[in-house]
PDB file of C-alpha atoms in Angstrom:
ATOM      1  CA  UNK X   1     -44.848  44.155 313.420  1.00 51.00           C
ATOM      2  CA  UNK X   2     -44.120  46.155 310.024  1.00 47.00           C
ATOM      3  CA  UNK X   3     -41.393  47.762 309.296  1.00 43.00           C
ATOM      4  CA  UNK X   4     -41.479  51.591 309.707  1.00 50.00           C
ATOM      5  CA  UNK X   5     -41.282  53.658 306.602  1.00 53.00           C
ATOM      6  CA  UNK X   6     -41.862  50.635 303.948  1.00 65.00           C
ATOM      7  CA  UNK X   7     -44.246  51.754 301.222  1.00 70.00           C
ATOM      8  CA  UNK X   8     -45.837  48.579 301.710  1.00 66.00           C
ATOM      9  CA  UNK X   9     -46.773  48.714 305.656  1.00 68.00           C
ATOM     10  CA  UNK X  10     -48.626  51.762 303.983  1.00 77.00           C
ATOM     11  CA  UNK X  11     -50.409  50.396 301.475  1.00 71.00           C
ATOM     12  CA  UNK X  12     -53.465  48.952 303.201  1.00 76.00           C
ATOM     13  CA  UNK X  13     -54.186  52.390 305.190  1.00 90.00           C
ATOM     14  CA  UNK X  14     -54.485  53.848 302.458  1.00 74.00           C
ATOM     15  CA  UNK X  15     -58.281  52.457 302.138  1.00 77.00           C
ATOM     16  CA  UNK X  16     -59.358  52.482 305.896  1.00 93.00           C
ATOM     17  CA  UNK X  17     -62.564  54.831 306.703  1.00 96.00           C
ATOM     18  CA  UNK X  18     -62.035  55.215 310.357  1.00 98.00           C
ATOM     19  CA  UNK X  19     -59.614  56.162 312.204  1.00 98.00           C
ATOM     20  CA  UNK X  20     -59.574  56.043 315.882  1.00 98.00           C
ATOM     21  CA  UNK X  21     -56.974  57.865 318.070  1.00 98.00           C
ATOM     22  CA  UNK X  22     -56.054  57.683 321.970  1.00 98.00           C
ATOM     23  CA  UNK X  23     -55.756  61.204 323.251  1.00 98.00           C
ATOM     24  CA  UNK X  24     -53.023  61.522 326.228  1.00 96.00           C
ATOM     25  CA  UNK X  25     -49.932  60.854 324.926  1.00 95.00           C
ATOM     26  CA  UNK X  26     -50.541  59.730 321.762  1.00 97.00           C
ATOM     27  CA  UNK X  27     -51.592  63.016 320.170  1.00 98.00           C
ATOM     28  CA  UNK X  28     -48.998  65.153 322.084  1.00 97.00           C
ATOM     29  CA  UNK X  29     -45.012  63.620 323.369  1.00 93.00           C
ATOM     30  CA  UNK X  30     -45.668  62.032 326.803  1.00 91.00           C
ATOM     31  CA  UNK X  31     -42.122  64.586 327.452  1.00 91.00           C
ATOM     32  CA  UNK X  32     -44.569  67.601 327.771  1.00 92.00           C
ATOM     33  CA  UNK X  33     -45.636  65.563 331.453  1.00 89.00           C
ATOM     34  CA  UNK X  34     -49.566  66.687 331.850  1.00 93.00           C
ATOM     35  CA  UNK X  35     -50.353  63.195 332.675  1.00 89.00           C
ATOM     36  CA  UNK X  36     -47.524  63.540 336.096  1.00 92.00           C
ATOM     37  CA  UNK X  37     -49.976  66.532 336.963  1.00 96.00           C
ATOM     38  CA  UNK X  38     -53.092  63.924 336.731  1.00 95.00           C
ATOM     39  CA  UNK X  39     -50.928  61.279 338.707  1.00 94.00           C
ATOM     40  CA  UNK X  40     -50.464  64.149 341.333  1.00 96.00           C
ATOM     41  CA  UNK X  41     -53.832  64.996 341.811  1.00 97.00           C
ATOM     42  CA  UNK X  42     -54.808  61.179 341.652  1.00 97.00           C
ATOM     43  CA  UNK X  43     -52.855  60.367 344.414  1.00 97.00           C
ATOM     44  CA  UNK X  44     -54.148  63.397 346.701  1.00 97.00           C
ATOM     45  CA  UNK X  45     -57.385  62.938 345.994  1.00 98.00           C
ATOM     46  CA  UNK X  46     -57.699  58.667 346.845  1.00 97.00           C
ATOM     47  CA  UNK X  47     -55.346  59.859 349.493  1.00 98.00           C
ATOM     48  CA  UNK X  48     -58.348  62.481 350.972  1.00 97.00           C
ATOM     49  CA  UNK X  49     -60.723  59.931 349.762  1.00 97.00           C
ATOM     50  CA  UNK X  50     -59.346  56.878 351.973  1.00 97.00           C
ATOM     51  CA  UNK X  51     -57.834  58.969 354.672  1.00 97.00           C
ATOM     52  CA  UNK X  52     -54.301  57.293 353.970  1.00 97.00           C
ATOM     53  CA  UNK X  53     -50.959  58.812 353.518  1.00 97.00           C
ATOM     54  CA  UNK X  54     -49.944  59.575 349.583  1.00 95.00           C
ATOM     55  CA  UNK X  55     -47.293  56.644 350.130  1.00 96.00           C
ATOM     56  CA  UNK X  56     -50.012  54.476 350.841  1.00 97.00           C
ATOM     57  CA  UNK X  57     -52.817  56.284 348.221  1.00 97.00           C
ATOM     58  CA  UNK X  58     -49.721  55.979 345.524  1.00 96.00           C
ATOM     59  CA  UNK X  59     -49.116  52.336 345.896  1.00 97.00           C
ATOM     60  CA  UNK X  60     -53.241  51.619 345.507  1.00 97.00           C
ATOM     61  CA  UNK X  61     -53.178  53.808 342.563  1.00 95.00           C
ATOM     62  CA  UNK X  62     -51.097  52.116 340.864  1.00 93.00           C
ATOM     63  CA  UNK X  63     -52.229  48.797 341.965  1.00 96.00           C
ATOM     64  CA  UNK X  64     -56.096  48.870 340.736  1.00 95.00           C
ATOM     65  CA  UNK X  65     -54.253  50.663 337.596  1.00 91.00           C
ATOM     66  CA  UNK X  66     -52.240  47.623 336.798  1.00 90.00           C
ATOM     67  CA  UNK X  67     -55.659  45.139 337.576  1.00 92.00           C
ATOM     68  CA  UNK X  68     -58.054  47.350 336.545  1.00 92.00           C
ATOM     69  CA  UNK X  69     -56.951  49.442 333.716  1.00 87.00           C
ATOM     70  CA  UNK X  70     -57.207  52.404 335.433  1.00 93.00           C
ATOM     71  CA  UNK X  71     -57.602  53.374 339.128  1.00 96.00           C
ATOM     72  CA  UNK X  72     -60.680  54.420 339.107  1.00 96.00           C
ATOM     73  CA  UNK X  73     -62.015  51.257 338.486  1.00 95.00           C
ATOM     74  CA  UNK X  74     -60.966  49.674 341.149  1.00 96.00           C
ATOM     75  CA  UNK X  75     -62.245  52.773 343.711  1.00 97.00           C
ATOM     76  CA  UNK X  76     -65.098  52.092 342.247  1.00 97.00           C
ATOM     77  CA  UNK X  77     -65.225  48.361 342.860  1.00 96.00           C
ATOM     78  CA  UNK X  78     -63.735  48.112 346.007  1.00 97.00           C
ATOM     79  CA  UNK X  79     -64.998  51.918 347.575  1.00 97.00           C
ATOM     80  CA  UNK X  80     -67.769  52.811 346.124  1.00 97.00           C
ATOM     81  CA  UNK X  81     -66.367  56.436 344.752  1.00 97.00           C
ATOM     82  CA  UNK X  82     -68.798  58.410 343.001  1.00 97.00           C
ATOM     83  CA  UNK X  83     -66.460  58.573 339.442  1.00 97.00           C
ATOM     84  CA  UNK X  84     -67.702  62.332 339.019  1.00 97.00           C
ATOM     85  CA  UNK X  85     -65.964  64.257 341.175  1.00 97.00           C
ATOM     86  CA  UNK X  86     -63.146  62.273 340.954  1.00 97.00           C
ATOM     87  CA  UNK X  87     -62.594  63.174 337.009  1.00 97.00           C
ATOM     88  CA  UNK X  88     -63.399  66.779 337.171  1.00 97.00           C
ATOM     89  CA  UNK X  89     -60.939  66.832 340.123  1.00 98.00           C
ATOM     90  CA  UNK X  90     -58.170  64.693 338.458  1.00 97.00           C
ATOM     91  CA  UNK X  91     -58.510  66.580 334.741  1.00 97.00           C
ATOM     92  CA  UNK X  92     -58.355  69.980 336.322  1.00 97.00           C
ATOM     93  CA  UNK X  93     -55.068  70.256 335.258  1.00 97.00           C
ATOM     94  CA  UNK X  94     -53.020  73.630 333.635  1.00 96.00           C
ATOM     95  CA  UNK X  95     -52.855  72.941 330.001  1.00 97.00           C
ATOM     96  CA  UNK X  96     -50.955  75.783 328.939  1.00 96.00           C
ATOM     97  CA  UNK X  97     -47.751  74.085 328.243  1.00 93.00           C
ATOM     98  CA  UNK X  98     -49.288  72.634 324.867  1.00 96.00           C
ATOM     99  CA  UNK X  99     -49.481  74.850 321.958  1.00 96.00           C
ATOM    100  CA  UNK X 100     -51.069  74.241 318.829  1.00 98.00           C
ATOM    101  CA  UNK X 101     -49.686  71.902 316.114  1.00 98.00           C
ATOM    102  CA  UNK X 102     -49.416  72.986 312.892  1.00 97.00           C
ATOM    103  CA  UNK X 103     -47.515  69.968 311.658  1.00 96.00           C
ATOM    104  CA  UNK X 104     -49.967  67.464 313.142  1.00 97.00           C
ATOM    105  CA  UNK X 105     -53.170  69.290 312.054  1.00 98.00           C
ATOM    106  CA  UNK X 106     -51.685  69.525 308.543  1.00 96.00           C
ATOM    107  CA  UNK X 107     -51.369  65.678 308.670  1.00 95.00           C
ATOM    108  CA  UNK X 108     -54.463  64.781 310.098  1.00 96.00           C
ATOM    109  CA  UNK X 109     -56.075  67.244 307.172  1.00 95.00           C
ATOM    110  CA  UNK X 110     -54.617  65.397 304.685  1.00 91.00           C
ATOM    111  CA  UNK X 111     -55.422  61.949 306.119  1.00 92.00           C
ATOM    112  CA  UNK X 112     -58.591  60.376 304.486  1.00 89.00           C
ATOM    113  CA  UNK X 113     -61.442  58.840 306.767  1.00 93.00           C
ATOM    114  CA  UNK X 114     -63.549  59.333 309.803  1.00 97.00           C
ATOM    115  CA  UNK X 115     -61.658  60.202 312.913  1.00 98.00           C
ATOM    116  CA  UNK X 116     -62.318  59.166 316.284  1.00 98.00           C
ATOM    117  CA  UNK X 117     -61.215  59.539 319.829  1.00 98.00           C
ATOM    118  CA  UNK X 118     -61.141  56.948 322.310  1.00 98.00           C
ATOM    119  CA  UNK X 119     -59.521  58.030 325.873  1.00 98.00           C
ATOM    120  CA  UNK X 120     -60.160  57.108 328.881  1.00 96.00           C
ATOM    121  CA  UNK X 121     -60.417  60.527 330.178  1.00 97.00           C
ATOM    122  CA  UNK X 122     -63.281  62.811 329.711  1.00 98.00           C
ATOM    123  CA  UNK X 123     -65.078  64.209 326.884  1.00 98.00           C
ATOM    124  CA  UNK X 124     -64.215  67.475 328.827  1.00 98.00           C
ATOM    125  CA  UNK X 125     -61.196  66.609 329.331  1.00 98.00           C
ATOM    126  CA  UNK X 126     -60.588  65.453 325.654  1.00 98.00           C
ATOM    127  CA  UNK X 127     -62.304  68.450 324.249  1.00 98.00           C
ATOM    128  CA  UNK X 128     -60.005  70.914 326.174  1.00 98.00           C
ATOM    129  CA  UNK X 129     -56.809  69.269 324.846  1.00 98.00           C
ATOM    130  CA  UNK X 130     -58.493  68.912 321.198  1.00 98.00           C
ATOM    131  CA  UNK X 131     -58.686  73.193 321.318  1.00 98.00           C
ATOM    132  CA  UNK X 132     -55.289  73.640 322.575  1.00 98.00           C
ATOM    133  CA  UNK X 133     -53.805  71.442 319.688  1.00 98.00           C
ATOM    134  CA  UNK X 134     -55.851  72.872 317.438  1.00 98.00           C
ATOM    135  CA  UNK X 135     -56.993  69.942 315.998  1.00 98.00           C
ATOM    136  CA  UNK X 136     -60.226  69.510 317.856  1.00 98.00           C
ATOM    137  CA  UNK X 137     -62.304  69.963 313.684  1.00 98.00           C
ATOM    138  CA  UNK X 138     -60.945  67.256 312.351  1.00 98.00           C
ATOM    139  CA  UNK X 139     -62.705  64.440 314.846  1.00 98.00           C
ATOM    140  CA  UNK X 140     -66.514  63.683 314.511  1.00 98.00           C
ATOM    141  CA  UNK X 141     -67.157  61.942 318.037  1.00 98.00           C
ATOM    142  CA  UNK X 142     -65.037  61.157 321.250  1.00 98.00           C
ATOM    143  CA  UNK X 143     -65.839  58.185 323.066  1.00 98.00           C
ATOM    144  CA  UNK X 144     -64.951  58.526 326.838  1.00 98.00           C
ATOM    145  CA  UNK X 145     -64.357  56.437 329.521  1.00 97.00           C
ATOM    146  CA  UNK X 146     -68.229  57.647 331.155  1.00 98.00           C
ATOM    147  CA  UNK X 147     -69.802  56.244 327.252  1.00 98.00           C
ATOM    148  CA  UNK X 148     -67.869  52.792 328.207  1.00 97.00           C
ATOM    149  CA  UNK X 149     -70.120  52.703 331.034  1.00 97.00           C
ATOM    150  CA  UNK X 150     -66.365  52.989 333.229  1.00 96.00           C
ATOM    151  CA  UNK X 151     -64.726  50.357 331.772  1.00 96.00           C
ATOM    152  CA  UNK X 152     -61.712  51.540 330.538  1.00 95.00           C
ATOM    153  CA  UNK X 153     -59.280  50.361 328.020  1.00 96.00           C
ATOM    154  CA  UNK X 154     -57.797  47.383 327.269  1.00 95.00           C
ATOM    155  CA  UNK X 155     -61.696  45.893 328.226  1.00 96.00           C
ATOM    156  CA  UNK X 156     -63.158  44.441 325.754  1.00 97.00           C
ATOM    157  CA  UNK X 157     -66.503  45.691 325.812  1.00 97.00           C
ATOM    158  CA  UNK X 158     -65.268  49.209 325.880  1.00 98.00           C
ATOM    159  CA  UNK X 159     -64.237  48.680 322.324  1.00 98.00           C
ATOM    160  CA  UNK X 160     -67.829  46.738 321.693  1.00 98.00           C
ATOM    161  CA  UNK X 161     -69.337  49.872 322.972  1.00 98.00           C
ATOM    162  CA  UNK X 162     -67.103  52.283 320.211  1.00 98.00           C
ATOM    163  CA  UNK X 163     -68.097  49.981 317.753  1.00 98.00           C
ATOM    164  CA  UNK X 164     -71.844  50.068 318.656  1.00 98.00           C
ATOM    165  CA  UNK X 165     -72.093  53.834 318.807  1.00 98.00           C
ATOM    166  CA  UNK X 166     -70.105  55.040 315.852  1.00 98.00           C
ATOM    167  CA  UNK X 167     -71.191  52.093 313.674  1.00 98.00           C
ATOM    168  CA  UNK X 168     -67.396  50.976 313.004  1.00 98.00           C
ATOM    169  CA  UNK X 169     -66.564  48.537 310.901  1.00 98.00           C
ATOM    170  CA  UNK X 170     -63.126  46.738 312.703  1.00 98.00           C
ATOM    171  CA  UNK X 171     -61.791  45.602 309.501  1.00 96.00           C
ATOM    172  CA  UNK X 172     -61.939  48.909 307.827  1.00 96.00           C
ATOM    173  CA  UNK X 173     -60.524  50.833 310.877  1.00 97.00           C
ATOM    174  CA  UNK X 174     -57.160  51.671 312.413  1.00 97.00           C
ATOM    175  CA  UNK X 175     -56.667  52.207 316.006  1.00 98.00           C
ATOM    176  CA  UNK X 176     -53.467  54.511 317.120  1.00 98.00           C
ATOM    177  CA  UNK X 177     -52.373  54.349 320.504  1.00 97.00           C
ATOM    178  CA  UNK X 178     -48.997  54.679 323.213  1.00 96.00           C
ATOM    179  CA  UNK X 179     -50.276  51.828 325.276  1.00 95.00           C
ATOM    180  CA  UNK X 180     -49.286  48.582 323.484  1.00 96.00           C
ATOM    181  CA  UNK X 181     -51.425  46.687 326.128  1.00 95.00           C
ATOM    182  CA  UNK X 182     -54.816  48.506 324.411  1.00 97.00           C
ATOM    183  CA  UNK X 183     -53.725  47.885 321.342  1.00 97.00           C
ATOM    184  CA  UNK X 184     -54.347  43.912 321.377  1.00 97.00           C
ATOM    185  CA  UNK X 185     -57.964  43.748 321.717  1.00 98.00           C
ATOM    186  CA  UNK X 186     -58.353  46.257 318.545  1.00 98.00           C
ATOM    187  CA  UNK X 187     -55.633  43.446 317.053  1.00 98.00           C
ATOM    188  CA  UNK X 188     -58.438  40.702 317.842  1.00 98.00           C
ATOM    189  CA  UNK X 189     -60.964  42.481 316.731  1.00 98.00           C
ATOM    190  CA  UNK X 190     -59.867  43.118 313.181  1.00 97.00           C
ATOM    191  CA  UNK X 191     -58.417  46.503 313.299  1.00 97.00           C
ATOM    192  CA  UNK X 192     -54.898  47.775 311.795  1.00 95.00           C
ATOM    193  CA  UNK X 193     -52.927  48.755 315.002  1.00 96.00           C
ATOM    194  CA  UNK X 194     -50.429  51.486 315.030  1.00 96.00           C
ATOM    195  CA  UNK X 195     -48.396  52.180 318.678  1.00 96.00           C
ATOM    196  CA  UNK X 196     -47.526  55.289 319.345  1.00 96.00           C
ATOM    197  CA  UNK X 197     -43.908  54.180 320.914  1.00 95.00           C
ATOM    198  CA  UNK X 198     -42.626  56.478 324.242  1.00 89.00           C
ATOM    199  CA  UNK X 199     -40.374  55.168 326.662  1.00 81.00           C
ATOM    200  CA  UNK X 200     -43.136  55.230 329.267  1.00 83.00           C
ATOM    201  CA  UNK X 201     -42.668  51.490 331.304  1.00 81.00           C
ATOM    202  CA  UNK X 202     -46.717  51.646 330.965  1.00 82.00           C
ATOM    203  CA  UNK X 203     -46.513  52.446 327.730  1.00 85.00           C
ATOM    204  CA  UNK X 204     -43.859  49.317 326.611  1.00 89.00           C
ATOM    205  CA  UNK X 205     -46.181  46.697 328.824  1.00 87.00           C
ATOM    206  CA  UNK X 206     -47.642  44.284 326.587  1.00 84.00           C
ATOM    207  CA  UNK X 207     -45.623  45.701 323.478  1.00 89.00           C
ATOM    208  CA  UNK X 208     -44.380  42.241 322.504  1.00 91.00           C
ATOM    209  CA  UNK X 209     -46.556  40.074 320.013  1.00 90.00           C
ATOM    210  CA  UNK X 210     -48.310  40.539 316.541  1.00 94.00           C
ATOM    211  CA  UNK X 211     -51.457  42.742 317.323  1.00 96.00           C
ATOM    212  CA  UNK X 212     -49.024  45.323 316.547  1.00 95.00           C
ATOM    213  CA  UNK X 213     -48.975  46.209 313.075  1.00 93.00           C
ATOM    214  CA  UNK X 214     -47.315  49.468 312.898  1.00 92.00           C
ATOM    215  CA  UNK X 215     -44.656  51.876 314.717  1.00 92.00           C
ATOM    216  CA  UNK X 216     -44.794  55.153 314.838  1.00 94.00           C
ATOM    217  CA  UNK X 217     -41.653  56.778 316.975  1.00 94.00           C
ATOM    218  CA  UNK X 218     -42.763  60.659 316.381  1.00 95.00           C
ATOM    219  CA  UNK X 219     -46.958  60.389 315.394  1.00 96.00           C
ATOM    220  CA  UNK X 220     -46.714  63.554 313.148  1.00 96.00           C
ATOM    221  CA  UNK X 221     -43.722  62.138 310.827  1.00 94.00           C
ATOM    222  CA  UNK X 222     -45.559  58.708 310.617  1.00 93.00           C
ATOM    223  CA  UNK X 223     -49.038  60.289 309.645  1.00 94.00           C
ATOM    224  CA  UNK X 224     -47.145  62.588 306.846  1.00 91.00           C
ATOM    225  CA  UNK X 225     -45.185  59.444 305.429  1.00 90.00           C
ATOM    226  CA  UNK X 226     -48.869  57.791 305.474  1.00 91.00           C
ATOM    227  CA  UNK X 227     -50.405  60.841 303.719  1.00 86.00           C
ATOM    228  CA  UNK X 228     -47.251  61.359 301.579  1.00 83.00           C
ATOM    229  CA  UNK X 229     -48.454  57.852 300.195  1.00 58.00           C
ATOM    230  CA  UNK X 230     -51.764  58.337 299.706  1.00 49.00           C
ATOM    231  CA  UNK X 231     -51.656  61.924 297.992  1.00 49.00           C
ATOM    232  CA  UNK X 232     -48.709  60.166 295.346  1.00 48.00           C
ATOM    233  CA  UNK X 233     -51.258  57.701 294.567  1.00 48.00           C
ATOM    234  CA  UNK X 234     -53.425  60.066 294.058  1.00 49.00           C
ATOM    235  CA  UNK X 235     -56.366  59.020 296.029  1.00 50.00           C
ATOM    236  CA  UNK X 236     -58.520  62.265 297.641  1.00 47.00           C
ATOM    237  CA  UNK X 237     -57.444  63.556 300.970  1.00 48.00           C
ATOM    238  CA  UNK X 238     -59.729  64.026 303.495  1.00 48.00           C
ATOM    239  CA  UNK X 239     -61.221  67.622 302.484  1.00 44.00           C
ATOM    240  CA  UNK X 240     -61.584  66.113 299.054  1.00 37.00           C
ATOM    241  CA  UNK X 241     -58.786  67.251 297.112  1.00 32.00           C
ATOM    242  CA  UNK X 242     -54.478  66.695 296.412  1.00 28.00           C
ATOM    243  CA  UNK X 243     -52.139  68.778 297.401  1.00 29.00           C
TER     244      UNK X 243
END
């Protein structure tokens, strides 16, 4: 793991043409709580789904979540749930609680490269969050958990299928994410790694070991250090100039 803030755990980013960013919690603090308003409507909707109690609808949530990578996975294995309704239910949440970031678009217009989204949530979903940010122009594609066929993050062939599509190269790319756990199979496949550190317990899981390469405690401080380099050594920023 490099250090945070060394010149030198910089350097190499400095040449990377893609960069590819988890969306829930990773782009906004996991302290603003939208994804406790998915977990809600999760649970009431299995819950309605399996005729069970939300005790009972809670604890299989978060069972096929921890096997599966995410719940719906495993409804759809072991129930047969139609994933469609299930998203547009679960991402029908109230969104006004984040406002746009001037700090982190400012970074991400300085930062050189391609930039991707990879979530496990909807394009819809993604999209809608993108707008309130204001950030949504800076990223060419989103790759959601319907284009990975439903298999979510950390599967590997989800990040076969984001390779496929957007033609990335792995060695040229960095991956930034608050699960540690999705982090590894980027790792393995050649990618720079930065997590996105929260004190979320799913967050932490799988945080130990080298397939992470970078910390970032606040994203938008971490990206400005990052661009801070890069503009000082004078390479172009991503709209083609220095500031």
């Amino acid at each position: 793991m490099q250090s945070v803030g060394s010149e030198d755990a910089y350097a190499q980013l400095r040449r990377c043409a893609t960069w590819i960013f988890d969306l829930d919690n990773t782009l906004y603090p996991c302290t603003i709580g939208l994804f406790r308003q998915m977990d809600e409507r999760m649970r009431a909707y299995i819950a309605a789904f399996l005729g069970m109690d939300e005790a009972a609808a809670f604890a299989l949530q978060k069972d096929y979540f921890h096997t599966y990578g995410t719940s719906l996975r495993g409804l759809m294995n072991h129930h047969q749930m139609d994933p469609a309704p299930f998203l547009a239910d679960v991402h029908d949440i109230d969104l006004s609680l984040l406002e746009a970031d001037v700090v982190l678009e400012q970074a991400l217009r300085q930062l050189s490269g391609r930039k991707l989204i990879f979530t496990n949530a909807t394009t819809r979903h993604a999209e809608r969050v993108l707008d309130r940010l204001g950030i949504g122009h800076h990223f060419t594609g989103i790759f959601d958990i319907v284009a990975a066929d439903y298999r979510p993050k950390p599967t590997l062939a989800a990040y076969h299928a984001l390779i496929d599509q957007f033609g990335i190269d792995p060695r040229d790319a960095v991956m930034v994410e608050d699960m540690a756990l999705n982090l590894r199979p980027a790792a393995e496949l050649g990618m720079t790694t930065v997590w996105v550190r929260t004190l979320s317990e799913h967050g932490q899981m799988g945080s130990d070991g080298d397939h992470i390469h970078h910390v970032a405690d606040d994203l938008r401080d971490w990206l400005q250090a990052v661009t801070a380099v890069t503009v000082a050594s004078g390479q172009d920023t991503a709209d083609g100039s220095v500031d």
